[in-house]
mmCIF file of C-alpha atoms in Angstrom:
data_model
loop_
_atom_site.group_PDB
_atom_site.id
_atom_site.type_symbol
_atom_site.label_atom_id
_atom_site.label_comp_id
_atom_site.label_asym_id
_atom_site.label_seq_id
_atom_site.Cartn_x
_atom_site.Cartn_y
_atom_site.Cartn_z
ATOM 1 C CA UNK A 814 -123.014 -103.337 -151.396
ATOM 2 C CA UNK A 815 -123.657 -106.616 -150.171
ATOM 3 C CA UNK A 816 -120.454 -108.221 -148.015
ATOM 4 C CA UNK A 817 -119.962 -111.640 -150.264
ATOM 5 C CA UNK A 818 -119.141 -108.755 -153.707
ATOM 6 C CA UNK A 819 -117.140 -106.457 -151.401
ATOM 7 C CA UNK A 820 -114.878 -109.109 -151.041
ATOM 8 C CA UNK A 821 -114.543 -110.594 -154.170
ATOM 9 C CA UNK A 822 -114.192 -107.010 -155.443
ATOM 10 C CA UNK A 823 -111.292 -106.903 -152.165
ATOM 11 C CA UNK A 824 -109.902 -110.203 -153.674
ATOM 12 C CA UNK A 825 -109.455 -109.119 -157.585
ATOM 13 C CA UNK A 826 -107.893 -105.659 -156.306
ATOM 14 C CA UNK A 827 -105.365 -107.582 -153.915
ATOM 15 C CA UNK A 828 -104.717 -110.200 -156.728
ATOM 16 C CA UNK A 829 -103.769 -106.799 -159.153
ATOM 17 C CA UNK A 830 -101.705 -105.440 -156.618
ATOM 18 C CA UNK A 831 -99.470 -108.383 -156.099
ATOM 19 C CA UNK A 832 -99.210 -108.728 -160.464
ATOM 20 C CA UNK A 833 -98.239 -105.443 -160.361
ATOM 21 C CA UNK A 834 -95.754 -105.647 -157.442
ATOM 22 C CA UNK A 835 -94.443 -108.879 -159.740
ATOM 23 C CA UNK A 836 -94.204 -107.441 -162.762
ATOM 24 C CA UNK A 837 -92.428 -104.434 -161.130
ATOM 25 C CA UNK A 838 -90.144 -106.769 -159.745
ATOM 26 C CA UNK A 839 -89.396 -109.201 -162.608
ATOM 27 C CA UNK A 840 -88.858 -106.010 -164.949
ATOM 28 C CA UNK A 841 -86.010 -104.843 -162.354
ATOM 29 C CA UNK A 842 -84.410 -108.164 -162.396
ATOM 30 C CA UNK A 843 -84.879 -107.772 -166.525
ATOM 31 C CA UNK A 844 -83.483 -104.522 -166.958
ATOM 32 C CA UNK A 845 -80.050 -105.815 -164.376
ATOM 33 C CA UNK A 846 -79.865 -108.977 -166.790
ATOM 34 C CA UNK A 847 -79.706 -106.928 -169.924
ATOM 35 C CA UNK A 848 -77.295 -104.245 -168.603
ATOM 36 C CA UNK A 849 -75.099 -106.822 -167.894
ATOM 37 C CA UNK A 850 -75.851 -108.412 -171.224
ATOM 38 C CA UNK A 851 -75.106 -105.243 -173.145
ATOM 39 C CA UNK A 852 -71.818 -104.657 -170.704
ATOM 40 C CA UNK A 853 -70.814 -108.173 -171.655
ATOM 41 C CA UNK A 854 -71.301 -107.292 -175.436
ATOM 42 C CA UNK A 855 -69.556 -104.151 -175.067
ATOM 43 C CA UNK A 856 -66.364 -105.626 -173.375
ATOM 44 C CA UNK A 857 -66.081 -107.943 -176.419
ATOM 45 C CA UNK A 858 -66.599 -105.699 -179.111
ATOM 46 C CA UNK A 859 -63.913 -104.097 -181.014
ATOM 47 C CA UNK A 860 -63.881 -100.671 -179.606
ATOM 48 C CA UNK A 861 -62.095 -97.208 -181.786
ATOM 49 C CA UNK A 862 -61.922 -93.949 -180.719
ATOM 50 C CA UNK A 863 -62.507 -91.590 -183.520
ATOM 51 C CA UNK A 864 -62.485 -87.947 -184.422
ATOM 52 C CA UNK A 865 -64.725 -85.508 -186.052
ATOM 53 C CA UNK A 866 -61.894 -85.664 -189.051
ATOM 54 C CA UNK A 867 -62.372 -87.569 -192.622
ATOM 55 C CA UNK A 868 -59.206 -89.934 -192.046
ATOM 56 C CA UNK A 869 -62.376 -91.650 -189.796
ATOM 57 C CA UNK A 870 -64.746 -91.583 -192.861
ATOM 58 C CA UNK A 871 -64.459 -95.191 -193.487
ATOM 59 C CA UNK A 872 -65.018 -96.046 -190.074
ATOM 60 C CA UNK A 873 -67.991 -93.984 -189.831
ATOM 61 C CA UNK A 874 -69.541 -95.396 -193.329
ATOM 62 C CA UNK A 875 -68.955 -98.690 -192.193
ATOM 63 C CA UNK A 876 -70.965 -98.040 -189.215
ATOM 64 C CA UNK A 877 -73.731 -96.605 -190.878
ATOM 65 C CA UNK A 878 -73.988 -98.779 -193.455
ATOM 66 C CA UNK A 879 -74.010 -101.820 -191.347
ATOM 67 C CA UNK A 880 -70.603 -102.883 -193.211
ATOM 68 C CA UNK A 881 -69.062 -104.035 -189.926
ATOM 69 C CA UNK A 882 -71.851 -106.453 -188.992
ATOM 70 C CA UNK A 883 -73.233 -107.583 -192.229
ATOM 71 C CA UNK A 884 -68.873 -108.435 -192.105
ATOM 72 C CA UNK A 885 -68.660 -109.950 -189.129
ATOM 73 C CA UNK A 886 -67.522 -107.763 -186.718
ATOM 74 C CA UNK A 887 -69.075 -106.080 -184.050
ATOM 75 C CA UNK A 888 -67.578 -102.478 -183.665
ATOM 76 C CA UNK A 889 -68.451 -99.656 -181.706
ATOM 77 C CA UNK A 890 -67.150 -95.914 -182.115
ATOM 78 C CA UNK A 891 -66.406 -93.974 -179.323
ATOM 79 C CA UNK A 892 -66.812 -90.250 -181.054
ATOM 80 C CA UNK A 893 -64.151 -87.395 -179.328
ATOM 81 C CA UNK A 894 -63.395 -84.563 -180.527
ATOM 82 C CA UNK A 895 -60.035 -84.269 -178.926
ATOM 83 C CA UNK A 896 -57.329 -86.343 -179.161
ATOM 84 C CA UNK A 897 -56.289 -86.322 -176.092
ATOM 85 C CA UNK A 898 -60.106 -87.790 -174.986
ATOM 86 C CA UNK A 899 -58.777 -90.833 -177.413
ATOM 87 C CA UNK A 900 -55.344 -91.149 -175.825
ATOM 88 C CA UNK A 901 -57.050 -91.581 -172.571
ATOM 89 C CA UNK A 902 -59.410 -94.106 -173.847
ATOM 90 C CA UNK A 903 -56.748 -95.792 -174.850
ATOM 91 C CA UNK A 904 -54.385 -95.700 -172.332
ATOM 92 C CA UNK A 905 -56.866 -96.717 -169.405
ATOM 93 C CA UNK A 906 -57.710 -99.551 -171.453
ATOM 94 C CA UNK A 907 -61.335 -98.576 -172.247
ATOM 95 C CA UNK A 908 -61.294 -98.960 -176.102
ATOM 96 C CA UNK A 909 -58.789 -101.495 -178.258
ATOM 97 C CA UNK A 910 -58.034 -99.158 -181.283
ATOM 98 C CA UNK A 911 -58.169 -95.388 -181.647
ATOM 99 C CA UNK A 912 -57.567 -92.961 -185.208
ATOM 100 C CA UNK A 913 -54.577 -90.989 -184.208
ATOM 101 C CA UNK A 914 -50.754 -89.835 -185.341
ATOM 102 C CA UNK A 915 -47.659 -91.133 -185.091
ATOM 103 C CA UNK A 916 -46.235 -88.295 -182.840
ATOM 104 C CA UNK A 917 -48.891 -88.735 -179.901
ATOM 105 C CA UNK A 918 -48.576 -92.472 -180.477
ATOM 106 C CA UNK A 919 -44.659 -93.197 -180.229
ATOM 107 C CA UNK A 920 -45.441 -90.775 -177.045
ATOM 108 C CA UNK A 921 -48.169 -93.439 -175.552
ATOM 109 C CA UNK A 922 -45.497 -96.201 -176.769
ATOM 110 C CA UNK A 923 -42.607 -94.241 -174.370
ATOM 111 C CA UNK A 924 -45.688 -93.900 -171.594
ATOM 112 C CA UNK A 925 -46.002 -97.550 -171.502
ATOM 113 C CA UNK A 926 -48.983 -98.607 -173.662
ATOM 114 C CA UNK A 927 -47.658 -100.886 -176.739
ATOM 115 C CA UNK A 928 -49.514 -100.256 -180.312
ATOM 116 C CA UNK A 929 -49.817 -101.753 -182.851
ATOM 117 C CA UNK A 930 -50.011 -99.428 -186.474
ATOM 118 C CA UNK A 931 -52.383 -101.832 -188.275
ATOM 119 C CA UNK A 932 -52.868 -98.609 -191.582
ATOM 120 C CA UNK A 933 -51.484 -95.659 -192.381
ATOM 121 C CA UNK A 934 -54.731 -93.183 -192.831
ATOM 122 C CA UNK A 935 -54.837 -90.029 -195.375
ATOM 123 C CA UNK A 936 -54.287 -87.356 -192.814
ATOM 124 C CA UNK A 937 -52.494 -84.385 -193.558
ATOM 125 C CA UNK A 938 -52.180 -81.314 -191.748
ATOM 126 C CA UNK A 939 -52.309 -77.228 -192.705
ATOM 127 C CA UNK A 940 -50.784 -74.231 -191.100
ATOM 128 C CA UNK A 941 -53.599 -71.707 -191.546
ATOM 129 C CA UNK A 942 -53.695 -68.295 -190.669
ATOM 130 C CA UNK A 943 -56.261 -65.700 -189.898
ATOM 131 C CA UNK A 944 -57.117 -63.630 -192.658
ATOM 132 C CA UNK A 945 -57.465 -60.592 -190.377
ATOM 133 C CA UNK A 946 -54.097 -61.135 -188.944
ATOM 134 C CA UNK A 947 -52.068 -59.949 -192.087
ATOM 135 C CA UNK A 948 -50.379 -62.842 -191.835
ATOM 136 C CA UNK A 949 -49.503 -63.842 -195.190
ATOM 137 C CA UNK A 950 -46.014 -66.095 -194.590
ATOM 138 C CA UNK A 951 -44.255 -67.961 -191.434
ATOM 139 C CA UNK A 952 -41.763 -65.580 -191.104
ATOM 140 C CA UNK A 953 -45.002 -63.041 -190.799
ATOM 141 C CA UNK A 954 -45.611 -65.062 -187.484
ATOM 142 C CA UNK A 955 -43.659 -63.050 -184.826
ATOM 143 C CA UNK A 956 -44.948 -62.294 -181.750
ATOM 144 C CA UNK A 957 -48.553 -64.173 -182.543
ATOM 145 C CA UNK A 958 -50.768 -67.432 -181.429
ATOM 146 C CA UNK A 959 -51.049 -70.651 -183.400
ATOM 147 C CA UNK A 960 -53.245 -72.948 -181.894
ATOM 148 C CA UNK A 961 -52.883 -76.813 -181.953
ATOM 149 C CA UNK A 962 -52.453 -79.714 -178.915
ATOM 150 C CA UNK A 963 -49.688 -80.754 -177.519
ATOM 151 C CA UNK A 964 -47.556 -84.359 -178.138
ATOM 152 C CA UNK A 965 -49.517 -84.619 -181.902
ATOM 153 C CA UNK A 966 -48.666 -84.158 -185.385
ATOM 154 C CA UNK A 967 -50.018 -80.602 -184.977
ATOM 155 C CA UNK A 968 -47.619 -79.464 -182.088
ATOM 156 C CA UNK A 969 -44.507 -81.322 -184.409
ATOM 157 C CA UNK A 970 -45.613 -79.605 -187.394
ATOM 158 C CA UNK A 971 -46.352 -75.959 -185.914
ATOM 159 C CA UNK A 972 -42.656 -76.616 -184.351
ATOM 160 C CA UNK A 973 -41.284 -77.458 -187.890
ATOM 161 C CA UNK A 974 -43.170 -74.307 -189.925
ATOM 162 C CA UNK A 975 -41.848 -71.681 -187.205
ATOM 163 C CA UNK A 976 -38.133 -73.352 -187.063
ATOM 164 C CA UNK A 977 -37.837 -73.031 -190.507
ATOM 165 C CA UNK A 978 -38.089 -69.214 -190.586
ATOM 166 C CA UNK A 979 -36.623 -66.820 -187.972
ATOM 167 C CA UNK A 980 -39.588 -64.325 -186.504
ATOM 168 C CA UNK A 981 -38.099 -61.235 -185.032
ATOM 169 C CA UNK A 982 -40.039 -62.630 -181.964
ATOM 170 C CA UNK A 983 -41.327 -65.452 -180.246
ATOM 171 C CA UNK A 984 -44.698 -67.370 -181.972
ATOM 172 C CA UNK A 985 -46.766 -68.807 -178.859
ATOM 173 C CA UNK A 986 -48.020 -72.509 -179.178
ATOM 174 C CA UNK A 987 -51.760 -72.295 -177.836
ATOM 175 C CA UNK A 988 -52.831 -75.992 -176.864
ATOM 176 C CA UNK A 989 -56.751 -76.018 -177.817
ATOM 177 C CA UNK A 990 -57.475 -79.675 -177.643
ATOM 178 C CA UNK A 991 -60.967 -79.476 -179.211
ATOM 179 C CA UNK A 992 -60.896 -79.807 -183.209
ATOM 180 C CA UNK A 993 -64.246 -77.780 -183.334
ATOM 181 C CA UNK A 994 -63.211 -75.305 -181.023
ATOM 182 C CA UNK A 995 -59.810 -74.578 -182.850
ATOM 183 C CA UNK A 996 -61.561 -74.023 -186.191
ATOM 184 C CA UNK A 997 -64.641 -71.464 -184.261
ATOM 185 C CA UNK A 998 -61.847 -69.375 -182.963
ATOM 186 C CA UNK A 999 -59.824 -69.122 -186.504
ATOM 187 C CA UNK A 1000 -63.533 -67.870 -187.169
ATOM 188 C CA UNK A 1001 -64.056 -65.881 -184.428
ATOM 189 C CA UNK A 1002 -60.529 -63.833 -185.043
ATOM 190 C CA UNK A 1003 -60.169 -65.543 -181.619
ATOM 191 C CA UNK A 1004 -56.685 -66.539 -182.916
ATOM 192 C CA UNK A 1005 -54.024 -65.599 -184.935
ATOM 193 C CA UNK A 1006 -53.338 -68.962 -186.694
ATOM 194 C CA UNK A 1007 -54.392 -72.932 -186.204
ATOM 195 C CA UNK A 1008 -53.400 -76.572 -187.532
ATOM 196 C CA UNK A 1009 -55.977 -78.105 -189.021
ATOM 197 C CA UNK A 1010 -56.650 -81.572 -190.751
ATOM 198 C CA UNK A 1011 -59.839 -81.699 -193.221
ATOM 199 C CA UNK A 1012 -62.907 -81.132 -193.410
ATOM 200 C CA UNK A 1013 -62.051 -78.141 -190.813
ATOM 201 C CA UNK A 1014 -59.004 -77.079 -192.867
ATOM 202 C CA UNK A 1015 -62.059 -76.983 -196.055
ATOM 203 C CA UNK A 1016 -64.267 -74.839 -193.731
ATOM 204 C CA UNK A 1017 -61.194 -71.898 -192.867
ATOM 205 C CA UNK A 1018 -59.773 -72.236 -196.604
ATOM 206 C CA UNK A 1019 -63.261 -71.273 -197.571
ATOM 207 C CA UNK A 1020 -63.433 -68.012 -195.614
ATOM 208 C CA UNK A 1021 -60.617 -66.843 -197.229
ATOM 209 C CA UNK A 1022 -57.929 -67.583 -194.838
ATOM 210 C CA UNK A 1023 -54.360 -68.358 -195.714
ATOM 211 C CA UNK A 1024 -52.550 -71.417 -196.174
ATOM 212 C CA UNK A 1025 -48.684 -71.238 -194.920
ATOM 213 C CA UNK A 1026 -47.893 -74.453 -194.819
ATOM 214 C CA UNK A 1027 -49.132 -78.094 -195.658
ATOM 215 C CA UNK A 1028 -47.724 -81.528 -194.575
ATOM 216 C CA UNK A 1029 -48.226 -83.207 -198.064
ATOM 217 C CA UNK A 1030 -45.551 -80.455 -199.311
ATOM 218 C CA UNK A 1031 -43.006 -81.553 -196.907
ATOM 219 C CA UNK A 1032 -43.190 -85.154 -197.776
ATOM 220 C CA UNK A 1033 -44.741 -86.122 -194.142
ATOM 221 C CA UNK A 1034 -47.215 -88.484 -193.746
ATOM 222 C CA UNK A 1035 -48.359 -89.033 -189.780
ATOM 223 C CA UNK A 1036 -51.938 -90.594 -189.268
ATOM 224 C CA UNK A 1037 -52.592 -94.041 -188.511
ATOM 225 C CA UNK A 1038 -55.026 -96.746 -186.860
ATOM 226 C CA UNK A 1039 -53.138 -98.420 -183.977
ATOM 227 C CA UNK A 1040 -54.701 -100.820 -181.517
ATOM 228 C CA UNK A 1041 -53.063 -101.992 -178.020
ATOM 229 C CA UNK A 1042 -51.147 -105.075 -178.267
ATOM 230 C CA UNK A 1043 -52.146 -106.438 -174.930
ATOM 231 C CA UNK A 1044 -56.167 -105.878 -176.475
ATOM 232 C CA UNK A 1045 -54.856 -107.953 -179.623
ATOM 233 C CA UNK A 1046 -53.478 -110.771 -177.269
ATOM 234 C CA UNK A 1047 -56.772 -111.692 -176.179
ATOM 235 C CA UNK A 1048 -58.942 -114.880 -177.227
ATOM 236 C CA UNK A 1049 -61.119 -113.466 -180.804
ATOM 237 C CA UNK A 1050 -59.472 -110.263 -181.359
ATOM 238 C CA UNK A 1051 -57.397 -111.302 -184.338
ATOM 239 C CA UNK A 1052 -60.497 -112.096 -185.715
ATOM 240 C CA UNK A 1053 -62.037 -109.386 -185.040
ATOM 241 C CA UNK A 1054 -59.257 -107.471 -186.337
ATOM 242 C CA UNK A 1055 -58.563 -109.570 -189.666
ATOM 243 C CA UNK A 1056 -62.755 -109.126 -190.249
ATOM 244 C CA UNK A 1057 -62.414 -104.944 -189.362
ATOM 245 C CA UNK A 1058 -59.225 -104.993 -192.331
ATOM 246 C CA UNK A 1059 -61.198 -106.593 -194.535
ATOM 247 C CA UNK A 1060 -64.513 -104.531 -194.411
ATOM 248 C CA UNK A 1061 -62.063 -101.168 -193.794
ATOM 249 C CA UNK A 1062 -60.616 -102.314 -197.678
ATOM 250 C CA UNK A 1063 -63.876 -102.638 -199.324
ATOM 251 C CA UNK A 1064 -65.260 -98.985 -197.433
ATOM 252 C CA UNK A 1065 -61.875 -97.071 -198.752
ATOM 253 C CA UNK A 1066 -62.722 -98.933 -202.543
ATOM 254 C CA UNK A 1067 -65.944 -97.711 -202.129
ATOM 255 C CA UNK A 1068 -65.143 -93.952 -200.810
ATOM 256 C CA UNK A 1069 -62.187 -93.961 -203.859
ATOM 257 C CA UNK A 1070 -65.611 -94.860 -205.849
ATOM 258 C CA UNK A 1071 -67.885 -92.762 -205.524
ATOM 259 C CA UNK A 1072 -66.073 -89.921 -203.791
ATOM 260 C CA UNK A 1073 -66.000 -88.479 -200.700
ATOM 261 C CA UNK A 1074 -69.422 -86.462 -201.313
ATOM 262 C CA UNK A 1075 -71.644 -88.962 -201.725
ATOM 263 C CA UNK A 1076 -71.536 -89.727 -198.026
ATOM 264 C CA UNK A 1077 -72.054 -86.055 -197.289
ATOM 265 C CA UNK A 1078 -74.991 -86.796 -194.740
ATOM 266 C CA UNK A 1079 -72.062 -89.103 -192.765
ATOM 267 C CA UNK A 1080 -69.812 -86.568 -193.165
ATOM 268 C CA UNK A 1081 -72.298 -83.794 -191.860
ATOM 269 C CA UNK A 1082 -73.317 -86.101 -189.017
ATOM 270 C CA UNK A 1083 -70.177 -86.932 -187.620
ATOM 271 C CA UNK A 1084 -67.724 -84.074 -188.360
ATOM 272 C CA UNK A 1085 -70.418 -81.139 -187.669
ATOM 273 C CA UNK A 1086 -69.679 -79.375 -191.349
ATOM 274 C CA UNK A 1087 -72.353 -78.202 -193.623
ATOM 275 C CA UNK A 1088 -73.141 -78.637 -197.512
ATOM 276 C CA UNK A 1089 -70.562 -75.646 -198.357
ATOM 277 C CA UNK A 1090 -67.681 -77.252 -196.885
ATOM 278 C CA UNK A 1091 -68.169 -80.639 -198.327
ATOM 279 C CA UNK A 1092 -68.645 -79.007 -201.565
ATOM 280 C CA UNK A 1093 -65.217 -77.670 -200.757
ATOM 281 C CA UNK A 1094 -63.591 -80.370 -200.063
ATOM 282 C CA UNK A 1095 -60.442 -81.306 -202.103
ATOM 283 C CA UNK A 1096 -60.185 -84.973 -203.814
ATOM 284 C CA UNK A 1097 -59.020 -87.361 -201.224
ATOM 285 C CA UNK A 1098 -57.809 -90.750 -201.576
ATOM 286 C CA UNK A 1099 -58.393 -93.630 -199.208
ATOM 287 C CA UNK A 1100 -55.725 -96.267 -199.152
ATOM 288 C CA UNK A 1101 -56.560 -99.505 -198.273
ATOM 289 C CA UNK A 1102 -54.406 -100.906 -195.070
ATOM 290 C CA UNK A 1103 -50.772 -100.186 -195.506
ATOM 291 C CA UNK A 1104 -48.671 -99.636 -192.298
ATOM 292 C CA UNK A 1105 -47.244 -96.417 -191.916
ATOM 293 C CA UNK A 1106 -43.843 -95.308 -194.363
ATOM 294 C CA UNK A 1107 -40.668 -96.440 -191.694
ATOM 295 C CA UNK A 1108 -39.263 -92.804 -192.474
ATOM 296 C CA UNK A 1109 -42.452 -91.530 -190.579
ATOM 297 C CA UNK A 1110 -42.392 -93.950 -188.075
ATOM 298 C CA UNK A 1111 -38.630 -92.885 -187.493
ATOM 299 C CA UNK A 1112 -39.493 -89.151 -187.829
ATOM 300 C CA UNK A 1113 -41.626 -89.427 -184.655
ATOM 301 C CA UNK A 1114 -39.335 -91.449 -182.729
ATOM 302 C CA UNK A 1115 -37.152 -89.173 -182.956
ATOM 303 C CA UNK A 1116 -39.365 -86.438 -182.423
ATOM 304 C CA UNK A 1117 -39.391 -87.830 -178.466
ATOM 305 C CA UNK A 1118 -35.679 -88.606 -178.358
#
């Protein structure tokens, strides 16, 4: 090769070195600028912890459907499937709103973290017990394992169904934080009872075991949507929050609609059920935002009195 072409070759292979060495460079400093773009975005959205439960189904549809942006509002999810994950979230500060009940919130209230009940949701809860367990009524419950979480609606209301019977023995609160998990061992025969909210109450109903006691019977009424005052105090959130109210009315309008159903692929995706269970599922109605009944709000203050 003759010298002058060795070194032009030299030249174009030195000039592709230093473009890529650039590019590598300018993509680094790229990908830094938009991770602290999407952290900025993040810390301004309108952030609600959620559960794999259907008083969230309007929260999830208007996700999916784009309702919350096409309304103004940028919200982001944070999907648990414990309660206690969303208590956390909530209490460090990391989200401004979480899908909860009264009892664990009147708890975070005592704890320190102010809320705000912007809706009442649809939630109810049901005592179910294991078919193989001969279980057939509360007072039937002596000496076995009901499984629910501590500080929530489900620990109150377990409390409540085994006070209001006397069991020749003691019935043994098992805290199982995970909704999922709860309903797998009532499959399993991992467990002699659980308290469930739907769909996972539809999926054990549907396997034949037993109902003993439901929430709607005794007049309670515990789920809500609360978000931190000290969140709300900051510059935009009202807005945020006025925009979330209004597209949260025109989802539960919508739900009340067409039905619960005919957002079974949301439902599938987000609460881990199949066809049968939404099939299953009982007629629900979605209120639009209401703050929770004073009566319930009382019942859970005094629950930590």
């Amino acid at each position: 090769m003759k010298r002058p072409l060795f070194y032009i070759l030299l030249f174009v292979v030195s000039l592709a070195f230093a473009a890529c060495g650039q590019s590598y460079e300018q993509k680094q400093a790229l990908s830094k600028k938009q991770r602290s773009e999407a952290a900025r975005r993040d810390s301004a959205a309108l952030k609600i912890a959620t559960t794999p439960t259907l008083d969230c189904l309007p929260l999830f549809v208007a996700l999916e459907d784009s309702l919350f942006q096409s309304g103004g509002v940028d919200v982001r999810l944070r999907a648990r499937t414990s309660q206690l994950d969303g208590d956390t979230l909530i209490e460090g500060g990391h989200v401004e709103g979480f899908v909860t009940d009264l009892i664990r919130a009147e708890r975070l209230k005592k704890r320190g973290t102010p809320l705000r009940y912007v809706t009442a949701t649809n939630s109810y809860w049901q005592f179910i017990s294991n078919r193989l367990a001969r279980v057939k009524e509360l007072k039937q419950m002596s000496d076995k394992m009901v499984a629910m979480t501590r500080y929530s609606a489900t620990d109150y209301l377990a409390g409540l169904a085994i006070d209001s019977v006397k069991t020749k023995h003691e019935v043994y609160r098992v805290q199982i934080n995970d909704v999922d998990i709860r309903l797998k061992m009532l499959l399993n025969n991992e467990i002699d009872a659980v308290l469930l909210t739907e769909p996972q109450a539809s999926t054990a109903r549907m396997f034949k075991n037993i109902v003993l006691m439901d929430s709607r019977d005794k007049d309670i009424r515990l789920g809500v949507i609360a978000f931190r005052e000290k969140a709300l105090a900051q510059k935009g959130r009202q807005a945020q929050l006025d925009a979330f109210v209004r597209v949260y009315n025109n989802v539960c309008d919508s739900i009340n609609r067409h039905g619960a159903t005919h957002y079974r692929d949301i439902i599938k995706k987000y609460m881990h059920v199949d066809d049968k269970t939404i099939d299953a599922l009982p007629k629900l109605h979605y209120q639009r935002v209401a703050p929770p009944r004073e009566k319930d709000v009382a019942r859970a203050k005094r629950y930590w009195k």
